[in-house]
Short mmCIF file of C-alpha atoms and ligand atoms in Angstrom, two decimals:
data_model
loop_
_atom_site.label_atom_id
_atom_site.label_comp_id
_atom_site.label_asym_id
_atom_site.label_seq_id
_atom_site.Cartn_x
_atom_site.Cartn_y
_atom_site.Cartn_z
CA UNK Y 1 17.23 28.09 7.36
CA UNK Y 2 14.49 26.25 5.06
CA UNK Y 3 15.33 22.59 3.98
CA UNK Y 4 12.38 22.26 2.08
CA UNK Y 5 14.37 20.81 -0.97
CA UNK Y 6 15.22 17.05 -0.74
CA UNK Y 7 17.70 15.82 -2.21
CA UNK Y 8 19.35 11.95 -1.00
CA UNK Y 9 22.41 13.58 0.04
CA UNK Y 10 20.89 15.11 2.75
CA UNK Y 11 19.29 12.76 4.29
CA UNK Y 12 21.24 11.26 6.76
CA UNK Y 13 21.68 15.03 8.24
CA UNK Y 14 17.77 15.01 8.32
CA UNK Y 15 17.08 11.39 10.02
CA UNK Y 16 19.17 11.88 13.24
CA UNK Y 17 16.22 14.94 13.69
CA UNK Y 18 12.99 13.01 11.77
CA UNK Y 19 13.64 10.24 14.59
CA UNK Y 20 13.99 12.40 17.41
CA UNK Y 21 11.16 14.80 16.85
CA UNK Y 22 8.60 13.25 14.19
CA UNK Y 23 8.35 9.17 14.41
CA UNK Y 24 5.79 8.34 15.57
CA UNK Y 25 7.91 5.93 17.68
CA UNK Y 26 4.85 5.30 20.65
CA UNK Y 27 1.84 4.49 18.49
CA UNK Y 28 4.62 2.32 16.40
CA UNK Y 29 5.21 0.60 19.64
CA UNK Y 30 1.91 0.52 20.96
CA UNK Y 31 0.65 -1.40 17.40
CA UNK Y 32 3.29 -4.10 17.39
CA UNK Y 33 2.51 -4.84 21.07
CA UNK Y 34 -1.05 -5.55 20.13
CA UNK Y 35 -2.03 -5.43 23.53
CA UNK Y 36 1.06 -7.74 25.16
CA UNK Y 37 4.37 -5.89 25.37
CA UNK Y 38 6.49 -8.73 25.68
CA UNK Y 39 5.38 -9.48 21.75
CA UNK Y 40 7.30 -6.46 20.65
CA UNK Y 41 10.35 -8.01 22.32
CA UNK Y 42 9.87 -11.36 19.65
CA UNK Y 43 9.23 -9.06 16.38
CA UNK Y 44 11.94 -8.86 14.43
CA UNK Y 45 12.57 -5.31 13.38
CA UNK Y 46 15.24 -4.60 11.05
CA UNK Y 47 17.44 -1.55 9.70
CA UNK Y 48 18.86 -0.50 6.81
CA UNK Y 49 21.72 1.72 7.32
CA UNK Y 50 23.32 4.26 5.04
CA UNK Y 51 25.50 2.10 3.05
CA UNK Y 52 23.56 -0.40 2.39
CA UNK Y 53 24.36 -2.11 5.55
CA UNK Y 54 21.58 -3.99 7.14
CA UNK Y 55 20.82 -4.92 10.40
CA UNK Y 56 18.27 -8.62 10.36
CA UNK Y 57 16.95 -10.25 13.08
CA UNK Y 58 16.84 -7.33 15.98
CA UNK Y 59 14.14 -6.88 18.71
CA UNK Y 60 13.56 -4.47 21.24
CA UNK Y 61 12.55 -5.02 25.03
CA UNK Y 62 10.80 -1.78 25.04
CA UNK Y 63 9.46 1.58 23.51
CA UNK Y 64 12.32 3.60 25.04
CA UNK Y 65 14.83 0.61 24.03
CA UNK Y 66 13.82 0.71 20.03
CA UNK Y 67 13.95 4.71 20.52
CA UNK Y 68 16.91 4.40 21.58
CA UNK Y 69 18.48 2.87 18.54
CA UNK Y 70 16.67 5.06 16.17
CA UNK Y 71 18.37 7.68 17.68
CA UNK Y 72 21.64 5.82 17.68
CA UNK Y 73 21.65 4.22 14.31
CA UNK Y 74 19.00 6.36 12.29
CA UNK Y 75 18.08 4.09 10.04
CA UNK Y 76 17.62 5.37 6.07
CA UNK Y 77 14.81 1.77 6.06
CA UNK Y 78 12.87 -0.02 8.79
CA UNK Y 79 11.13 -3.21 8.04
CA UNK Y 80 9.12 -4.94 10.45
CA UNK Y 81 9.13 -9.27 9.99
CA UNK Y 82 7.66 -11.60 11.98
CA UNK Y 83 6.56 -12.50 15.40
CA UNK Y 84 8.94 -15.14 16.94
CA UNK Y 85 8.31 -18.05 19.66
CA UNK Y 86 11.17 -16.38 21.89
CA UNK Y 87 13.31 -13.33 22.12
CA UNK Y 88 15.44 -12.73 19.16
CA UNK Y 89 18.10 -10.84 21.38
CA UNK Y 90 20.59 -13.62 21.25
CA UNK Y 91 20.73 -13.02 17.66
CA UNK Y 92 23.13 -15.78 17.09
CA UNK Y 93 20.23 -18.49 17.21
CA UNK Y 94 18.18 -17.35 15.24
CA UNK Y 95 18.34 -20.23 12.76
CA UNK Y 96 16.61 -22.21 15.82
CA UNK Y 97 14.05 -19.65 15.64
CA UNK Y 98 9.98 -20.34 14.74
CA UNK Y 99 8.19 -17.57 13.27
CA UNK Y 100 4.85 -17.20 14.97
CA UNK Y 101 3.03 -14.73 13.52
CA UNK Y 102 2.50 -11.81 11.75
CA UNK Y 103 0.21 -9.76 9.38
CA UNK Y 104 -0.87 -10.79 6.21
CA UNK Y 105 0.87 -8.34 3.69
CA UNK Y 106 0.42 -7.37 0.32
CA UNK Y 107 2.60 -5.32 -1.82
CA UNK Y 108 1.82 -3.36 -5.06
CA UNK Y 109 4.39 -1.72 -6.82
CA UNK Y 110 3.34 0.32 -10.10
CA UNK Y 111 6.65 -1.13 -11.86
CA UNK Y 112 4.37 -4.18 -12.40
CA UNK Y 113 1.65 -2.14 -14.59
CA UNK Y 114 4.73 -1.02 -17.00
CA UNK Y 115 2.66 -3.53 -19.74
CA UNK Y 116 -0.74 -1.79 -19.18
CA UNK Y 117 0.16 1.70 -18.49
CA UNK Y 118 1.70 4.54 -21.12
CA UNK Y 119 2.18 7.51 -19.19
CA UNK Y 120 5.34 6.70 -16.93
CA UNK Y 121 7.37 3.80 -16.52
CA UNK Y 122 9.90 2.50 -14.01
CA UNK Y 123 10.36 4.19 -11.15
CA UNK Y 124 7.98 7.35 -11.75
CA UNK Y 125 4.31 7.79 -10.67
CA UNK Y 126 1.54 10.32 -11.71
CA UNK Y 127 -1.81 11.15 -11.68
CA UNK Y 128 -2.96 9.37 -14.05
CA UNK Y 129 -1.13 5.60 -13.05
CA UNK Y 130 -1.85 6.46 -9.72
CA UNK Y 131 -6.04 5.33 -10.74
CA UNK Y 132 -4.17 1.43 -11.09
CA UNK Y 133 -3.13 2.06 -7.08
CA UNK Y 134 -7.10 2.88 -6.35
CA UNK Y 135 -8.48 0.73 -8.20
CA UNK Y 136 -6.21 -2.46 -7.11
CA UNK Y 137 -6.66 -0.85 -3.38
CA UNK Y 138 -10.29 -0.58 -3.02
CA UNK Y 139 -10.59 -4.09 -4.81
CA UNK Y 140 -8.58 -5.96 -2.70
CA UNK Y 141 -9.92 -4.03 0.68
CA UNK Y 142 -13.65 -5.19 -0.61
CA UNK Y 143 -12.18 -8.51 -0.72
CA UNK Y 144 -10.48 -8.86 2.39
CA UNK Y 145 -13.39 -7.58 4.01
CA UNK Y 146 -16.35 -9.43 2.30
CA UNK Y 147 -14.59 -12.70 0.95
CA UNK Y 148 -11.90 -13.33 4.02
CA UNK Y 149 -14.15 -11.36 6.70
CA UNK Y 150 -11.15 -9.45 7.75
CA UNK Y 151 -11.95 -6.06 9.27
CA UNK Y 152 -8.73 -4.79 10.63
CA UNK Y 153 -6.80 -2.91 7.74
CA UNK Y 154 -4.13 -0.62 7.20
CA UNK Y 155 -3.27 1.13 4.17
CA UNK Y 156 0.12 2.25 3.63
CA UNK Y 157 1.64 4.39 0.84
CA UNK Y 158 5.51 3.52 0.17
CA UNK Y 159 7.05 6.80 -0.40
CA UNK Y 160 7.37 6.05 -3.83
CA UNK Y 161 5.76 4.01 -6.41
CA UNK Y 162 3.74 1.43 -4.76
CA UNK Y 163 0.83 0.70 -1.93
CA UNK Y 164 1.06 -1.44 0.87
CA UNK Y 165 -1.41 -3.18 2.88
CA UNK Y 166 -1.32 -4.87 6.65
CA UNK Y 167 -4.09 -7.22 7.37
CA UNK Y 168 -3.85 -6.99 11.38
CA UNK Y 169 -6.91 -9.47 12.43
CA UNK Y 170 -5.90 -11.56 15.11
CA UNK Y 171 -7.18 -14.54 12.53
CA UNK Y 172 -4.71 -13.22 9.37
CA UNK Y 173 -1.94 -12.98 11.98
CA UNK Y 174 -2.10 -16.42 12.81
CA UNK Y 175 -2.22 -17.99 9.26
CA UNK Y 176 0.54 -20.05 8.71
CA UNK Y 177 2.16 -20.55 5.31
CA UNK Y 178 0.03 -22.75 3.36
CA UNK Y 179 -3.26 -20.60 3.76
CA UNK Y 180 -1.17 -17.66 3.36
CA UNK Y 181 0.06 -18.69 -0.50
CA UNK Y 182 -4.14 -19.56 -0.93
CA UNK Y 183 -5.36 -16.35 -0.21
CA UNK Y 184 -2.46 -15.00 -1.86
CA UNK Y 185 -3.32 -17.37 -5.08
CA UNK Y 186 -6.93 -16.68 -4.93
CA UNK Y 187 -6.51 -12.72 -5.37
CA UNK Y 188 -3.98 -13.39 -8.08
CA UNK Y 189 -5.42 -13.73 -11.39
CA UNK Y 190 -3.58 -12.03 -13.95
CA UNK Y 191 -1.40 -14.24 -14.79
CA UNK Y 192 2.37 -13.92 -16.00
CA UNK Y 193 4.38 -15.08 -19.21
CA UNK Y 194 3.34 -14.70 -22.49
CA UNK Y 195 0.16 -16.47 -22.29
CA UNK Y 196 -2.41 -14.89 -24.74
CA UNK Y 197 -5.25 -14.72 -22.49
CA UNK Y 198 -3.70 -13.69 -19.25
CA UNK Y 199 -6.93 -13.46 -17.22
CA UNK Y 200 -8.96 -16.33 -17.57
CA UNK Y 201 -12.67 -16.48 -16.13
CA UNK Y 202 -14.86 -19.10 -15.62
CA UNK Y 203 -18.14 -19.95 -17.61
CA UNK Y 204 -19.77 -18.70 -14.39
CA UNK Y 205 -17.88 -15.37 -13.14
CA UNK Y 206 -17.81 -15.49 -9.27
CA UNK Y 207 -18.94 -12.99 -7.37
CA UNK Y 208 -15.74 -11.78 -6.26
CA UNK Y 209 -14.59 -11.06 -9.67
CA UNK Y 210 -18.16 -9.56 -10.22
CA UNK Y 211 -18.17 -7.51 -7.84
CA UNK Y 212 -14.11 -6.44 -9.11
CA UNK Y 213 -15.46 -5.82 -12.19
CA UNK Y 214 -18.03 -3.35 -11.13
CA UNK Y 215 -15.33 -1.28 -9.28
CA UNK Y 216 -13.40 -1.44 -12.49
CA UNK Y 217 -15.84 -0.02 -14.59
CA UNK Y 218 -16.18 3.49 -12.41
CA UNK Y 219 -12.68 4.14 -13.79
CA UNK Y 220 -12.50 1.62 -16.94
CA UNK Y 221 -13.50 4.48 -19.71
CA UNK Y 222 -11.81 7.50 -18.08
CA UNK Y 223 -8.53 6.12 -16.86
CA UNK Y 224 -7.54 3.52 -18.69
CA UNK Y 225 -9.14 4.50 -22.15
CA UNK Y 226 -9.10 7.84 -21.80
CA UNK Y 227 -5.96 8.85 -20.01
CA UNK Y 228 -4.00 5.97 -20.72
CA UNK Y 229 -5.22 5.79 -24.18
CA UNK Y 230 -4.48 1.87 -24.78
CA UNK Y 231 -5.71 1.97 -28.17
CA UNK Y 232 -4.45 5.62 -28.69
CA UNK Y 233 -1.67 4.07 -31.95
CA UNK Y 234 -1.75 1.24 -33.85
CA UNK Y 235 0.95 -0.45 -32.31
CA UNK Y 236 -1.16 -0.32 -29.26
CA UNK Y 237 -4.46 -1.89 -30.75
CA UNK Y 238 -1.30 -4.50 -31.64
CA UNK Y 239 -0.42 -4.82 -28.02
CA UNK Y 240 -4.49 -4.79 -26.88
CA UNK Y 241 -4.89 -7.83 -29.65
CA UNK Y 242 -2.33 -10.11 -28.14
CA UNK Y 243 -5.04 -10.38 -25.58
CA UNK Y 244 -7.11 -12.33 -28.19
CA UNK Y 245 -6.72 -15.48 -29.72
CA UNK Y 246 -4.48 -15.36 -32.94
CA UNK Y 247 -6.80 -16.58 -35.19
CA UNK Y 248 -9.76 -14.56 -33.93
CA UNK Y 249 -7.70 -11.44 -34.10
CA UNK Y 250 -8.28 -10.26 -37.76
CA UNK Y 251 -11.83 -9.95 -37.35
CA UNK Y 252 -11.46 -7.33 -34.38
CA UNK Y 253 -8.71 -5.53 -36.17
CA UNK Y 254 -10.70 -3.92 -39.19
CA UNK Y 255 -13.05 -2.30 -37.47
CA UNK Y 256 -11.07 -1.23 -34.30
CA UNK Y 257 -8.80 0.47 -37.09
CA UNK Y 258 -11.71 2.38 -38.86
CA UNK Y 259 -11.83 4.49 -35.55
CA UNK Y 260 -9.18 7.16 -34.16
CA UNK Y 261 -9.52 7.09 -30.52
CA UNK Y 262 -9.40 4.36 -27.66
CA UNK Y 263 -12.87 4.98 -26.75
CA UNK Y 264 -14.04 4.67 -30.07
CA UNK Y 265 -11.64 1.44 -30.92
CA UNK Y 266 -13.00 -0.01 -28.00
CA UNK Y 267 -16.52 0.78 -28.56
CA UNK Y 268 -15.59 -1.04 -31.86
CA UNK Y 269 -14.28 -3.84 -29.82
CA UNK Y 270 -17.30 -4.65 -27.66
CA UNK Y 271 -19.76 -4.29 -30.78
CA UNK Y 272 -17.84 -6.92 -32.95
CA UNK Y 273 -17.50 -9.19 -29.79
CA UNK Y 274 -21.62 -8.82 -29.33
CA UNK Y 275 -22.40 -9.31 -33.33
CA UNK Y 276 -19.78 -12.43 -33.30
CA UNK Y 277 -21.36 -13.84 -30.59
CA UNK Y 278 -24.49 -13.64 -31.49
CA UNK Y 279 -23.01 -15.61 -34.83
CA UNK Y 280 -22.14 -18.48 -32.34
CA UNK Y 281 -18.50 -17.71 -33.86
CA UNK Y 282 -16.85 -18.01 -30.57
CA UNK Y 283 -15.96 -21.24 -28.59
CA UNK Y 284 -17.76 -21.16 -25.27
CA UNK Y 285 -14.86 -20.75 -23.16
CA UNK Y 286 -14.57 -17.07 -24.86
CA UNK Y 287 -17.56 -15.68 -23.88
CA UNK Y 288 -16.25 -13.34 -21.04
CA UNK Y 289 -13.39 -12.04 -22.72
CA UNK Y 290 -14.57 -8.25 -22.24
CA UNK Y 291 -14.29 -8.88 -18.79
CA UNK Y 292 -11.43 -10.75 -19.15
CA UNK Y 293 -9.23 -7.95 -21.00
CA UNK Y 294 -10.54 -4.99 -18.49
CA UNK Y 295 -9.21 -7.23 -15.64
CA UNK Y 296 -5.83 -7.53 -17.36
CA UNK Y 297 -5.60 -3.82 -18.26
CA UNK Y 298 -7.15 -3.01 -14.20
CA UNK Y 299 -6.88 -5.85 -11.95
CA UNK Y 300 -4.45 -5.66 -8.86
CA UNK Y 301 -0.74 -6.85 -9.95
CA UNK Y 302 0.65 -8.48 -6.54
CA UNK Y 303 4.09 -9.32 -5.34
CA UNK Y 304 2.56 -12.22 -3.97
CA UNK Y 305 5.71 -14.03 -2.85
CA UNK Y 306 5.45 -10.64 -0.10
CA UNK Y 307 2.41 -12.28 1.18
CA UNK Y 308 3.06 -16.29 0.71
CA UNK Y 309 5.51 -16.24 3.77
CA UNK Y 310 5.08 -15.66 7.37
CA UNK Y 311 8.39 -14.33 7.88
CA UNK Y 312 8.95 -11.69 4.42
CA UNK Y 313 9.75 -8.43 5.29
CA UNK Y 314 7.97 -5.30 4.98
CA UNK Y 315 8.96 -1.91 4.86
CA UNK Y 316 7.40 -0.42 8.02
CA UNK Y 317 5.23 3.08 7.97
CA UNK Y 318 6.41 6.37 8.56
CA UNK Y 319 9.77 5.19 6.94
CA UNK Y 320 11.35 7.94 4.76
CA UNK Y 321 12.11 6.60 0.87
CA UNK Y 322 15.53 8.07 0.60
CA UNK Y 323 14.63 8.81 -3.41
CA UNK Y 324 12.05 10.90 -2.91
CA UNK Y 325 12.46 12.29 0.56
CA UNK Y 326 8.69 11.33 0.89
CA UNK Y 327 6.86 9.34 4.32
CA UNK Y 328 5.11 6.20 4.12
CA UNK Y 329 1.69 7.29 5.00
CA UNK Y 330 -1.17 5.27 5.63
CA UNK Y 331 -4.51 6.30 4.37
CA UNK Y 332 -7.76 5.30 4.06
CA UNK Y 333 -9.26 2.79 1.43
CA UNK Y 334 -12.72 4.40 1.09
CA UNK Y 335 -10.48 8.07 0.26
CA UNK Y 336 -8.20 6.48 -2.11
CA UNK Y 337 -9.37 8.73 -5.10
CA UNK Y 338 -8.19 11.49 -3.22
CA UNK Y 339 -5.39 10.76 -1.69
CA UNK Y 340 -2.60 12.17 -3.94
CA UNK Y 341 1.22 10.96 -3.81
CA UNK Y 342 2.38 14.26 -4.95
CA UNK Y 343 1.41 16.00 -1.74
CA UNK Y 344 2.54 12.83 0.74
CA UNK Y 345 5.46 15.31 2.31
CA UNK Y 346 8.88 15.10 2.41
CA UNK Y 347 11.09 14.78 5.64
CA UNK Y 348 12.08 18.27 4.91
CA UNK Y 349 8.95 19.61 5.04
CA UNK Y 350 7.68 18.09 8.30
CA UNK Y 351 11.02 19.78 9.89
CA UNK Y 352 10.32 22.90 8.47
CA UNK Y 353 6.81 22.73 9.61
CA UNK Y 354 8.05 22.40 13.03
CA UNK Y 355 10.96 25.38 13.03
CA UNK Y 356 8.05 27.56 11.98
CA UNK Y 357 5.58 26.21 14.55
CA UNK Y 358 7.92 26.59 17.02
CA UNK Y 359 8.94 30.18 15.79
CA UNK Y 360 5.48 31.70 15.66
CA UNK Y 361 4.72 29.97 19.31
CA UNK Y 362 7.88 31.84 20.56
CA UNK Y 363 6.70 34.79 19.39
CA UNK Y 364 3.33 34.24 20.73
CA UNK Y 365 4.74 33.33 24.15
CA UNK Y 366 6.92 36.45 24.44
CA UNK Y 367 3.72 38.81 23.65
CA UNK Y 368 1.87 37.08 26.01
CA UNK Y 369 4.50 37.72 28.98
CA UNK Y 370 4.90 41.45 27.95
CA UNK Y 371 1.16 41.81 28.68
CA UNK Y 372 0.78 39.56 31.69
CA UNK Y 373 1.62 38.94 35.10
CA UNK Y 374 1.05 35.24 35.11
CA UNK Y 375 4.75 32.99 34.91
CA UNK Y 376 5.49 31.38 31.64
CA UNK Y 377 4.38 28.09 33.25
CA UNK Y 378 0.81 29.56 33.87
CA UNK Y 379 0.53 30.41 30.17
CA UNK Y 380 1.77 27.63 28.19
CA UNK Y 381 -0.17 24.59 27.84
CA UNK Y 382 1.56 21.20 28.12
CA UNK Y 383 4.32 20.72 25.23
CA UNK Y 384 2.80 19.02 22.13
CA UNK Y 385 4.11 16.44 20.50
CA UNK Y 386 5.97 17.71 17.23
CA UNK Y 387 4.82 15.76 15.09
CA UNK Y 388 1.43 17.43 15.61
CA UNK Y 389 2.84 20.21 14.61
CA UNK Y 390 3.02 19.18 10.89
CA UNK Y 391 0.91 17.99 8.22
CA UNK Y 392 2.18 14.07 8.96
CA UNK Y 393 -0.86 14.91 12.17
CA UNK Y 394 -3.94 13.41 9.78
CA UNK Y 395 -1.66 10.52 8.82
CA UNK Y 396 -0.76 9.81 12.47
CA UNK Y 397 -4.72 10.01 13.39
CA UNK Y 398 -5.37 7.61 10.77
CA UNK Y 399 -3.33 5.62 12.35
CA UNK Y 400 -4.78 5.89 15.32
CA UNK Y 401 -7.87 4.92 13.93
CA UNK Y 402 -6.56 1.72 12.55
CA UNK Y 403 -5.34 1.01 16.34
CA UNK Y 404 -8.68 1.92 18.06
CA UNK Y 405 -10.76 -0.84 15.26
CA UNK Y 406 -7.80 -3.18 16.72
CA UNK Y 407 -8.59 -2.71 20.05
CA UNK Y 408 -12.39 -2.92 19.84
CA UNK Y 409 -12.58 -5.51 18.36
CA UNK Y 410 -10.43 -7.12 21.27
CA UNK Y 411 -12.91 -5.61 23.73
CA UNK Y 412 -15.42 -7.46 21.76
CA UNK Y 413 -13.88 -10.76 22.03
CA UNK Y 414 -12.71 -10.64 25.63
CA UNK Y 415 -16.08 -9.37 27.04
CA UNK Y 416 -16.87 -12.91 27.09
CA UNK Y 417 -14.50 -13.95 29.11
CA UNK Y 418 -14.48 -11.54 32.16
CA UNK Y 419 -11.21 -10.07 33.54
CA UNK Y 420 -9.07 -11.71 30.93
CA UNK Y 421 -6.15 -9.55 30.10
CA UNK Y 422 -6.51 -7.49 26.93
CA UNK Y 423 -4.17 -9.35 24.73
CA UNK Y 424 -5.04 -9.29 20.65
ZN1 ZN Z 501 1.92 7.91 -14.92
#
């Protein structure tokens, strides 16, 4: 039987199997361990349950313990919190409880681009919105890396409409509140409300934003003017103008107007900023606002209240969003502009992808003892895991990959101090 069509009724039929034969429950385990198993037993994990019904504040003593309620409870959500100082199985303290630590999140949702974007809205994604996810992921990974010197990061798509991201460095972990809400601040700078100039810069632009502004202009012309065609109608170029001060907004108008397309309005734009300012017709505090309005139209929108607090939760990776059927995959940064949410699969095609693995191998296996005189044990290799049977395999070894960086770079710190255990 195929089940290759997801819909959200079937999906509690589908999770009792997804957690039994696909998560990824080990490498899950072996992450929030981070070298020290007793830490898994302080994270606080929780559920969602069909019906809405969730389950805070639980922790696991072990891999085969958290399998074990997958399997009984199959949850339709997972999110992972924080780190506590002790055990959170006694549930009924947990107001006593201090959150320890825990990864430094972000959360980008495409709902938050509805003013910017003009191909979709709400809830639904496409090709063409999906450039605001690249460009907001590889702006914020250069940051992490070069501003914060963070190294360890994980990527996460969320099934639906959004990017996550999991800064895992022993250093991010342990941040407490306060320096979480200023790094969360300093990568926040479109601002909110109905301020005219939403992005304000600086007389001199810092490098960060520099260096943001270069990675906006690989995709400025083609996906914002071109595809989303901001200055495609009239009542657009009205929109794009709110952007500018009121009084300076006539002289921009005319000429924008005397052009059809966006490319040519903006061109239009630029040229009449250039002329004016040459004029001296601007105050001084104006003078970057080209770069200003491409960082409103392409600058990362954050949740940051996701990453102000140490103990917010986040939805945890190779979830299943019961809308779309689809699994929160991580990926790599440097391949965002290929990754492509329309292929992430569905829960019902990683089960299918096993029934015909394991079909074909069957058949395979019975040829093989028709022609030889070697027992079935002698033939067949060890059993793989299933879910390297299906296409969720590359999203698994990226994974992977994110664990290995995690533990070299604890090899690198504990060389120094010989035969101390390999905690991170
Ligand atoms: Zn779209």
């Amino acid at each position: 039987m195929s089940i290759s069509t997801y819909n959200e009724e079937i999906l509690p039929d589908l999770l009792p199997l997804y957690y039994k034969r696909v998560f990824p429950v080990a490498v899950f385990h072996k992450w929030l361990c981070y070298g020290d198993s007793a830490k898994f037993n302080r994270r606080e994990i929780s559920f969602t349950l069909v019906g809405d019904i969730y389950l805070r504040y639980q922790a696991f003593g072990s891999v085969e313990e958290f399998a074990q309620a997958l399997h009984k409870r199959f949850p339709i959500k997972i999110d992972i919190g924080a780190v506590y100082e002790e055990s959170l199985h006694m549930r009924s303290c947990v107001g006593a409880k201090t959150p320890l630590e825990r990864e430094v999140v972000f959360d980008i949702d495409m709902t938050d681009y509805d003013e910017v974007r003009t191909c979709c809205s709400g809830a639904d994604v496409c090709s063409k919105c999906w450039k605001f996810m690249a460009i907001a992921c590889k702006i914020l990974d250069a940051a992490l890396k070069e501003d914060f010197g963070f190294e360890n990061i994980l990527w996460v798509f969320s099934g639906r409409r959004g990017i996550h991201c999991w800064v895992a460095d022993k250093k991010a972990r342990a941040l407490d509140d306060n320096q979480r809400s200023a790094v969360a601040e300093n990568l926040q700078i479109v601002k909110g409300g109905q301020t005219t100039r939403k992005v304000k810069l600086p007389q001199n632009i810092p490098y960060s934003l520099q260096r943001a502004l270069r990675i906006v202009d690989q995709y400025f012309e083609k996906a914002v003017l071109v595809e989303q065609d901001i200055l495609g109608t009239n009542d657009r170029v009205k929109d794009f103008l709110q952007n500018v001060e009121e009084n300076l907004r006539p002289l921009f108008k005319e000429p924008m107007l005397k052009h059809q397309t966006s490319v040519e309005r903006w061109n239009a734009f630029q040229n009449t900023f250039q002329k004016l300012s040459k004029e001296q017709k601007f105050p001084k505090y104006l003078k970057h606002m080209v770069e200003e309005i491409k960082l409103y139209y392409s600058y990362p929108r954050l949740d940051i209240n996701v990453t102000k607090s140490l103990n917010h939760l986040l939805k945890a990776p190779f979830c299943v969003h019961p809308k779309t059927g689809k699994i929160s995959v991580p990926f790599k940064a440097k391949f965002v502009d290929n990754f492509d949410p329309s292929t992430v699969p569905t829960i019902c095609q990683v089960l299918d992808e096993i029934n015909v693995y394991d079909a074909k191998t069957k058949e395979q296996e019975k040829a093989l003892m028709e022609t030889s005189t070697q027992s079935l044990d002698e033939q067949v290799n060890v059993k793989i895991k299933d879910y390297k049977k299906t296409s969720l395999l590359k999203y698994v070894t990226v994974f992977n990959e994110f664990l290995r960086g995690l533990q070299n770079a604890a090899a690198k710190t504990n060389s120094a101090k010989k035969g101390a255990a390999m905690e991170y």
